[in-house]
Amino acid sequence: MTAESTGIRADADQTTPLLDGRHAPPLSFDNRSEPLKHFDNYRNKKNFPVRRRIRHFLRSQAFPYYVGGLQHYAFTHNARHYLFCWIPKNASTTMFDFMWKKIPPDFRRDAKKMPRLFRFFGARRRTHVDRSQCSFFIYRNPVDRLVSLFNNKFVQSSTLTGDDRESLILSFEYFTLTSPLDTTFSDFVRVYLQRYLRLFSGNWLLDVHVIPQADCLWPIHYTHVLRFECLHEDISLVLGKDTADQFFTRKINSSSTARYDDPSAKTAVSELRRRFAETGELPSLRAYVDDELEAIIRNLYAIDYELGSLIGVAEQTGCEPA
């Protein structure tokens, strides 16, 4: 499959107005002609009657332009129009923090961040897509992303029980009938993901954090694909170096920088949490993923590995803390 036939565009030899003459990142992806997503999986937002439009407006207009994929955000920065695809655990918290500062202070008070962000920046109209001068998403190695997710939501989270549990924990308990404190990373992959991901992914019944990255995209041309491992470097070419230095130097919602390689794939979450509380350390990718688990993850997230191959992202696992 050639770059021409897949709609991939190499930008190494062309300039972009976003950079005032400098070179753009060499990665882009045209999802309009790729086999990763079929147009049958997407529907444009319908033309609702006036009463339904008013009701949707009062409910924060929570419906994106495309039904399919995940939410996209349209914003203006330095007089340029951008379209950003939200992919959970791919520096989304940092991006939301960047956009949050664009909301007037009076509207930030006593507000839940994600609904308010979508109210201001949610891509709900075709014009949000058409006028964007840069549409981008952040790609991350699937194994790195999964390990970071487990560490962040199971080991580091302060609420695994009670009414304020996160959506992933509630979903895990519902499908597996297992307490998150008693589970292991191996159980998370073999029971929750291997058993249910493909069965229910088309119906969006599993938690949004485990959805493959390719399933988050819309059938549009993404002019830039940013690498998670080189986010500061790549996003400085898109948003500018000053913005990258201000918002993307330090990771927000990061798992940890202290890691250990002791085999932990079959260690209960309760024990992992105890060690984290005492030492501040988390299991590394090598501690969790053996050859057998990696084969399972590669099979489950084959579409993401195909996406990485199509856009030309070299496989690099465990490059840096998540």
mmCIF file of C-alpha atoms in Angstrom, residues 31-298:
data_model
loop_
_atom_site.group_PDB
_atom_site.id
_atom_site.type_symbol
_atom_site.label_atom_id
_atom_site.label_comp_id
_atom_site.label_asym_id
_atom_site.label_seq_id
_atom_site.Cartn_x
_atom_site.Cartn_y
_atom_site.Cartn_z
ATOM 1 C CA ASN A 31 -9.028 9.322 7.018
ATOM 2 C CA ARG A 32 -11.424 10.004 4.147
ATOM 3 C CA SER A 33 -9.884 7.278 2.001
ATOM 4 C CA GLU A 34 -8.503 4.851 4.586
ATOM 5 C CA PRO A 35 -9.921 1.374 5.291
ATOM 6 C CA LEU A 36 -9.608 2.056 9.050
ATOM 7 C CA LYS A 37 -13.053 3.592 9.152
ATOM 8 C CA HIS A 38 -16.026 3.136 6.836
ATOM 9 C CA PHE A 39 -18.375 5.981 6.079
ATOM 10 C CA ASP A 40 -21.249 3.836 7.311
ATOM 11 C CA ASN A 41 -19.895 4.320 10.825
ATOM 12 C CA TYR A 42 -20.384 8.093 10.622
ATOM 13 C CA ARG A 43 -23.480 10.209 10.316
ATOM 14 C CA ASN A 44 -23.621 13.968 9.991
ATOM 15 C CA LYS A 45 -25.579 15.758 12.654
ATOM 16 C CA LYS A 46 -29.232 15.689 11.623
ATOM 17 C CA ASN A 47 -31.338 18.754 10.939
ATOM 18 C CA PHE A 48 -33.527 18.687 14.021
ATOM 19 C CA PRO A 49 -36.830 20.572 14.389
ATOM 20 C CA VAL A 50 -36.698 23.918 16.181
ATOM 21 C CA ARG A 51 -37.918 22.507 19.505
ATOM 22 C CA ARG A 52 -35.222 19.842 19.523
ATOM 23 C CA ARG A 53 -32.577 22.406 18.583
ATOM 24 C CA ILE A 54 -33.592 24.573 21.540
ATOM 25 C CA ARG A 55 -33.506 21.549 23.834
ATOM 26 C CA HIS A 56 -30.046 20.569 22.592
ATOM 27 C CA PHE A 57 -28.843 24.135 23.093
ATOM 28 C CA LEU A 58 -30.078 24.167 26.683
ATOM 29 C CA ARG A 59 -28.269 20.869 27.230
ATOM 30 C CA SER A 60 -24.935 22.412 26.281
ATOM 31 C CA GLN A 61 -25.145 21.293 22.638
ATOM 32 C CA ALA A 62 -23.422 18.059 23.550
ATOM 33 C CA PHE A 63 -23.703 16.485 20.102
ATOM 34 C CA PRO A 64 -20.682 16.725 17.768
ATOM 35 C CA TYR A 65 -21.011 17.259 14.032
ATOM 36 C CA TYR A 66 -20.224 13.627 13.213
ATOM 37 C CA VAL A 67 -21.976 10.807 15.028
ATOM 38 C CA GLY A 68 -19.074 8.379 15.231
ATOM 39 C CA GLY A 69 -15.550 8.819 16.502
ATOM 40 C CA LEU A 70 -15.013 11.018 19.559
ATOM 41 C CA GLN A 71 -15.461 14.704 20.250
ATOM 42 C CA HIS A 72 -13.435 17.241 18.310
ATOM 43 C CA TYR A 73 -12.679 20.773 19.445
ATOM 44 C CA ALA A 74 -12.398 23.837 17.205
ATOM 45 C CA PHE A 75 -10.462 26.802 18.580
ATOM 46 C CA THR A 76 -8.563 29.864 17.412
ATOM 47 C CA HIS A 77 -4.967 30.517 18.413
ATOM 48 C CA ASN A 78 -2.721 33.281 17.092
ATOM 49 C CA ALA A 79 -5.366 34.129 14.485
ATOM 50 C CA ARG A 80 -5.382 30.558 13.128
ATOM 51 C CA HIS A 81 -8.217 28.035 13.177
ATOM 52 C CA TYR A 82 -7.519 24.597 14.633
ATOM 53 C CA LEU A 83 -9.434 21.337 14.959
ATOM 54 C CA PHE A 84 -8.297 18.922 17.677
ATOM 55 C CA CYS A 85 -9.384 15.273 18.035
ATOM 56 C CA TRP A 86 -9.766 14.193 21.654
ATOM 57 C CA ILE A 87 -8.177 10.784 22.322
ATOM 58 C CA PRO A 88 -8.150 9.794 26.028
ATOM 59 C CA LYS A 89 -4.699 9.266 27.602
ATOM 60 C CA ASN A 90 -2.967 11.006 24.689
ATOM 61 C CA ALA A 91 -2.072 14.265 26.475
ATOM 62 C CA SER A 92 -5.755 15.229 26.436
ATOM 63 C CA THR A 93 -5.582 16.744 29.941
ATOM 64 C CA THR A 94 -2.774 19.055 28.838
ATOM 65 C CA MET A 95 -4.722 20.096 25.746
ATOM 66 C CA PHE A 96 -7.821 20.767 27.852
ATOM 67 C CA ASP A 97 -5.777 22.879 30.252
ATOM 68 C CA PHE A 98 -4.529 24.899 27.280
ATOM 69 C CA MET A 99 -8.063 25.453 25.949
ATOM 70 C CA TRP A 100 -9.473 26.126 29.436
ATOM 71 C CA LYS A 101 -7.357 29.290 29.677
ATOM 72 C CA LYS A 102 -9.113 30.598 26.569
ATOM 73 C CA ILE A 103 -12.488 30.638 28.345
ATOM 74 C CA PRO A 104 -13.356 33.950 30.087
ATOM 75 C CA PRO A 105 -12.702 33.662 33.849
ATOM 76 C CA ASP A 106 -16.346 34.237 34.792
ATOM 77 C CA PHE A 107 -17.371 31.144 32.847
ATOM 78 C CA ARG A 108 -14.796 28.904 34.556
ATOM 79 C CA ARG A 109 -16.305 29.287 37.996
ATOM 80 C CA ASP A 110 -18.126 26.297 39.472
ATOM 81 C CA ALA A 111 -18.174 24.515 36.135
ATOM 82 C CA LYS A 112 -17.298 20.986 35.121
ATOM 83 C CA LYS A 113 -14.406 21.303 32.720
ATOM 84 C CA MET A 114 -15.348 18.961 29.869
ATOM 85 C CA PRO A 115 -18.984 20.107 29.388
ATOM 86 C CA ARG A 116 -17.876 23.733 29.545
ATOM 87 C CA LEU A 117 -15.047 23.152 27.074
ATOM 88 C CA PHE A 118 -17.416 21.486 24.640
ATOM 89 C CA ARG A 119 -19.882 24.332 25.060
ATOM 90 C CA PHE A 120 -17.216 26.808 23.957
ATOM 91 C CA PHE A 121 -15.117 24.765 21.529
ATOM 92 C CA GLY A 122 -17.064 21.651 20.508
ATOM 93 C CA ALA A 123 -17.070 21.025 16.744
ATOM 94 C CA ARG A 124 -20.805 20.941 16.062
ATOM 95 C CA ARG A 125 -21.013 22.394 12.553
ATOM 96 C CA ARG A 126 -19.491 21.638 9.199
ATOM 97 C CA THR A 127 -17.876 25.079 9.179
ATOM 98 C CA HIS A 128 -15.783 24.037 12.197
ATOM 99 C CA VAL A 129 -14.232 21.342 10.014
ATOM 100 C CA ASP A 130 -13.985 23.249 6.746
ATOM 101 C CA ARG A 131 -12.352 26.422 8.052
ATOM 102 C CA SER A 132 -9.683 24.711 10.144
ATOM 103 C CA GLN A 133 -6.186 25.491 8.883
ATOM 104 C CA CYS A 134 -4.708 22.742 11.027
ATOM 105 C CA SER A 135 -6.558 19.606 12.095
ATOM 106 C CA PHE A 136 -4.538 17.293 14.307
ATOM 107 C CA PHE A 137 -4.512 14.415 16.763
ATOM 108 C CA ILE A 138 -1.859 12.915 19.036
ATOM 109 C CA TYR A 139 -0.739 9.332 18.390
ATOM 110 C CA ARG A 140 0.668 7.097 21.115
ATOM 111 C CA ASN A 141 2.049 3.567 21.119
ATOM 112 C CA PRO A 142 -0.897 1.315 22.141
ATOM 113 C CA VAL A 143 1.025 -0.633 24.795
ATOM 114 C CA ASP A 144 2.348 2.561 26.402
ATOM 115 C CA ARG A 145 -1.155 3.999 26.388
ATOM 116 C CA LEU A 146 -2.672 0.934 28.044
ATOM 117 C CA VAL A 147 -0.019 0.719 30.771
ATOM 118 C CA SER A 148 -0.418 4.420 31.505
ATOM 119 C CA LEU A 149 -4.195 3.988 31.694
ATOM 120 C CA PHE A 150 -3.960 1.125 34.179
ATOM 121 C CA ASN A 151 -1.431 2.933 36.375
ATOM 122 C CA ASN A 152 -3.393 6.167 36.358
ATOM 123 C CA LYS A 153 -6.920 4.821 36.877
ATOM 124 C CA PHE A 154 -6.261 1.747 39.049
ATOM 125 C CA VAL A 155 -3.029 2.320 40.960
ATOM 126 C CA GLN A 156 -2.881 6.092 41.401
ATOM 127 C CA SER A 157 -6.579 6.939 41.617
ATOM 128 C CA SER A 158 -7.779 7.887 45.072
ATOM 129 C CA THR A 159 -11.346 6.669 44.455
ATOM 130 C CA LEU A 160 -11.664 2.986 43.599
ATOM 131 C CA THR A 161 -14.678 2.604 45.884
ATOM 132 C CA GLY A 162 -17.631 4.814 46.732
ATOM 133 C CA ASP A 163 -19.962 6.979 44.689
ATOM 134 C CA ASP A 164 -17.262 9.090 43.027
ATOM 135 C CA ARG A 165 -15.530 6.258 41.166
ATOM 136 C CA GLU A 166 -14.312 7.017 37.675
ATOM 137 C CA SER A 167 -16.163 5.732 34.639
ATOM 138 C CA LEU A 168 -13.508 3.117 33.801
ATOM 139 C CA ILE A 169 -13.746 1.586 37.288
ATOM 140 C CA LEU A 170 -17.540 1.454 37.108
ATOM 141 C CA SER A 171 -17.378 -0.167 33.668
ATOM 142 C CA PHE A 172 -14.774 -2.693 34.816
ATOM 143 C CA GLU A 173 -16.863 -3.718 37.838
ATOM 144 C CA TYR A 174 -20.017 -4.007 35.757
ATOM 145 C CA PHE A 175 -18.560 -6.326 33.125
ATOM 146 C CA THR A 176 -16.169 -8.413 35.239
ATOM 147 C CA LEU A 177 -18.049 -8.501 38.581
ATOM 148 C CA THR A 178 -14.632 -8.076 40.209
ATOM 149 C CA SER A 179 -13.433 -5.529 42.740
ATOM 150 C CA PRO A 180 -10.768 -3.269 41.199
ATOM 151 C CA LEU A 181 -8.637 -3.769 44.321
ATOM 152 C CA ASP A 182 -8.466 -7.514 43.670
ATOM 153 C CA THR A 183 -7.728 -7.345 39.963
ATOM 154 C CA THR A 184 -4.363 -7.415 38.177
ATOM 155 C CA PHE A 185 -3.062 -5.964 34.943
ATOM 156 C CA SER A 186 -3.263 -9.443 33.427
ATOM 157 C CA ASP A 187 -6.940 -9.679 34.423
ATOM 158 C CA PHE A 188 -7.588 -6.222 32.992
ATOM 159 C CA VAL A 189 -6.225 -7.310 29.603
ATOM 160 C CA ARG A 190 -7.489 -10.885 29.505
ATOM 161 C CA VAL A 191 -10.911 -10.470 31.094
ATOM 162 C CA TYR A 192 -12.056 -6.903 30.530
ATOM 163 C CA LEU A 193 -10.390 -6.172 27.185
ATOM 164 C CA GLN A 194 -9.918 -9.516 25.455
ATOM 165 C CA ARG A 195 -13.391 -10.740 26.304
ATOM 166 C CA TYR A 196 -15.419 -7.591 25.701
ATOM 167 C CA LEU A 197 -13.528 -5.031 23.606
ATOM 168 C CA ARG A 198 -14.435 -6.392 20.172
ATOM 169 C CA LEU A 199 -17.821 -7.663 21.283
ATOM 170 C CA PHE A 200 -19.051 -4.268 22.437
ATOM 171 C CA SER A 201 -16.729 -1.681 20.889
ATOM 172 C CA GLY A 202 -19.103 -1.045 17.978
ATOM 173 C CA ASN A 203 -21.877 -0.218 20.441
ATOM 174 C CA TRP A 204 -19.660 1.979 22.661
ATOM 175 C CA LEU A 205 -20.515 -0.023 25.766
ATOM 176 C CA LEU A 206 -16.976 -0.201 27.118
ATOM 177 C CA ASP A 207 -15.386 2.827 28.732
ATOM 178 C CA VAL A 208 -14.153 5.516 26.363
ATOM 179 C CA HIS A 209 -10.581 5.269 27.697
ATOM 180 C CA VAL A 210 -10.037 1.837 26.106
ATOM 181 C CA ILE A 211 -11.377 2.723 22.653
ATOM 182 C CA PRO A 212 -8.707 2.284 19.940
ATOM 183 C CA GLN A 213 -7.197 5.547 18.778
ATOM 184 C CA ALA A 214 -8.270 4.953 15.175
ATOM 185 C CA ASP A 215 -11.896 4.687 16.309
ATOM 186 C CA CYS A 216 -11.699 8.215 17.742
ATOM 187 C CA LEU A 217 -11.069 9.829 14.349
ATOM 188 C CA TRP A 218 -13.535 11.434 11.966
ATOM 189 C CA PRO A 219 -13.567 10.861 8.175
ATOM 190 C CA ILE A 220 -11.537 13.999 7.517
ATOM 191 C CA HIS A 221 -8.003 14.930 6.496
ATOM 192 C CA TYR A 222 -5.763 15.490 9.524
ATOM 193 C CA THR A 223 -3.047 17.851 8.390
ATOM 194 C CA HIS A 224 -0.806 17.009 11.360
ATOM 195 C CA VAL A 225 -0.230 13.915 13.477
ATOM 196 C CA LEU A 226 1.721 14.655 16.660
ATOM 197 C CA ARG A 227 3.845 12.018 18.366
ATOM 198 C CA PHE A 228 3.179 11.613 22.077
ATOM 199 C CA GLU A 229 6.826 10.799 22.796
ATOM 200 C CA CYS A 230 7.910 14.034 21.077
ATOM 201 C CA LEU A 231 4.893 16.169 21.948
ATOM 202 C CA HIS A 232 6.722 19.345 22.938
ATOM 203 C CA GLU A 233 8.765 19.293 19.757
ATOM 204 C CA ASP A 234 5.840 18.524 17.459
ATOM 205 C CA ILE A 235 3.289 20.856 19.019
ATOM 206 C CA SER A 236 5.723 23.755 18.992
ATOM 207 C CA LEU A 237 5.574 23.537 15.189
ATOM 208 C CA VAL A 238 1.783 23.631 15.276
ATOM 209 C CA LEU A 239 0.894 26.053 18.086
ATOM 210 C CA GLY A 240 4.209 27.862 18.427
ATOM 211 C CA LYS A 241 7.219 27.444 20.682
ATOM 212 C CA ASP A 242 6.012 29.915 23.329
ATOM 213 C CA THR A 243 2.745 28.004 23.715
ATOM 214 C CA ALA A 244 4.575 24.679 23.826
ATOM 215 C CA ASP A 245 6.938 25.973 26.506
ATOM 216 C CA GLN A 246 4.052 27.278 28.586
ATOM 217 C CA PHE A 247 1.670 24.326 28.430
ATOM 218 C CA PHE A 248 3.447 21.241 27.098
ATOM 219 C CA THR A 249 6.765 21.091 28.927
ATOM 220 C CA ARG A 250 5.391 19.397 32.042
ATOM 221 C CA LYS A 251 2.994 16.464 31.799
ATOM 222 C CA ILE A 252 -0.364 16.933 33.509
ATOM 223 C CA ASN A 253 -2.081 13.857 34.961
ATOM 224 C CA SER A 254 1.161 11.941 34.503
ATOM 225 C CA SER A 255 1.450 8.492 36.024
ATOM 226 C CA SER A 256 4.881 8.965 37.609
ATOM 227 C CA THR A 257 8.554 9.252 36.775
ATOM 228 C CA ALA A 258 9.689 6.647 39.331
ATOM 229 C CA ARG A 259 9.365 3.135 37.879
ATOM 230 C CA TYR A 260 10.390 -0.370 38.844
ATOM 231 C CA ASP A 261 10.740 -3.480 36.687
ATOM 232 C CA ASP A 262 9.703 -6.122 39.229
ATOM 233 C CA PRO A 263 7.220 -8.512 37.551
ATOM 234 C CA SER A 264 3.787 -7.058 38.308
ATOM 235 C CA ALA A 265 1.382 -8.419 35.714
ATOM 236 C CA LYS A 266 -0.245 -10.720 38.256
ATOM 237 C CA THR A 267 0.154 -8.504 41.321
ATOM 238 C CA ALA A 268 -3.130 -7.320 42.840
ATOM 239 C CA VAL A 269 -3.975 -3.636 42.574
ATOM 240 C CA SER A 270 -4.192 -3.394 46.363
ATOM 241 C CA GLU A 271 -0.506 -4.363 46.639
ATOM 242 C CA LEU A 272 0.498 -2.022 43.807
ATOM 243 C CA ARG A 273 -1.331 0.828 45.547
ATOM 244 C CA ARG A 274 0.365 0.078 48.860
ATOM 245 C CA ARG A 275 3.806 0.203 47.280
ATOM 246 C CA PHE A 276 2.952 3.389 45.409
ATOM 247 C CA ALA A 277 1.777 5.057 48.634
ATOM 248 C CA GLU A 278 5.010 4.086 50.402
ATOM 249 C CA THR A 279 7.568 4.781 47.668
ATOM 250 C CA GLY A 280 5.844 6.842 44.962
ATOM 251 C CA GLU A 281 6.916 4.239 42.390
ATOM 252 C CA LEU A 282 4.856 2.551 39.710
ATOM 253 C CA PRO A 283 5.408 -0.604 37.653
ATOM 254 C CA SER A 284 7.067 0.020 34.306
ATOM 255 C CA LEU A 285 5.957 -1.316 30.961
ATOM 256 C CA ARG A 286 8.454 -4.156 31.280
ATOM 257 C CA ALA A 287 7.024 -5.013 34.710
ATOM 258 C CA TYR A 288 3.526 -5.454 33.268
ATOM 259 C CA VAL A 289 3.900 -6.717 29.717
ATOM 260 C CA ASP A 290 5.417 -10.059 28.834
ATOM 261 C CA ASP A 291 5.492 -11.580 25.363
ATOM 262 C CA GLU A 292 2.100 -13.257 25.754
ATOM 263 C CA LEU A 293 0.302 -10.130 26.973
ATOM 264 C CA GLU A 294 1.944 -8.031 24.289
ATOM 265 C CA ALA A 295 0.654 -10.433 21.636
ATOM 266 C CA ILE A 296 -2.871 -10.101 23.040
ATOM 267 C CA ILE A 297 -2.660 -6.294 23.090
ATOM 268 C CA ARG A 298 -1.286 -6.209 19.547
#
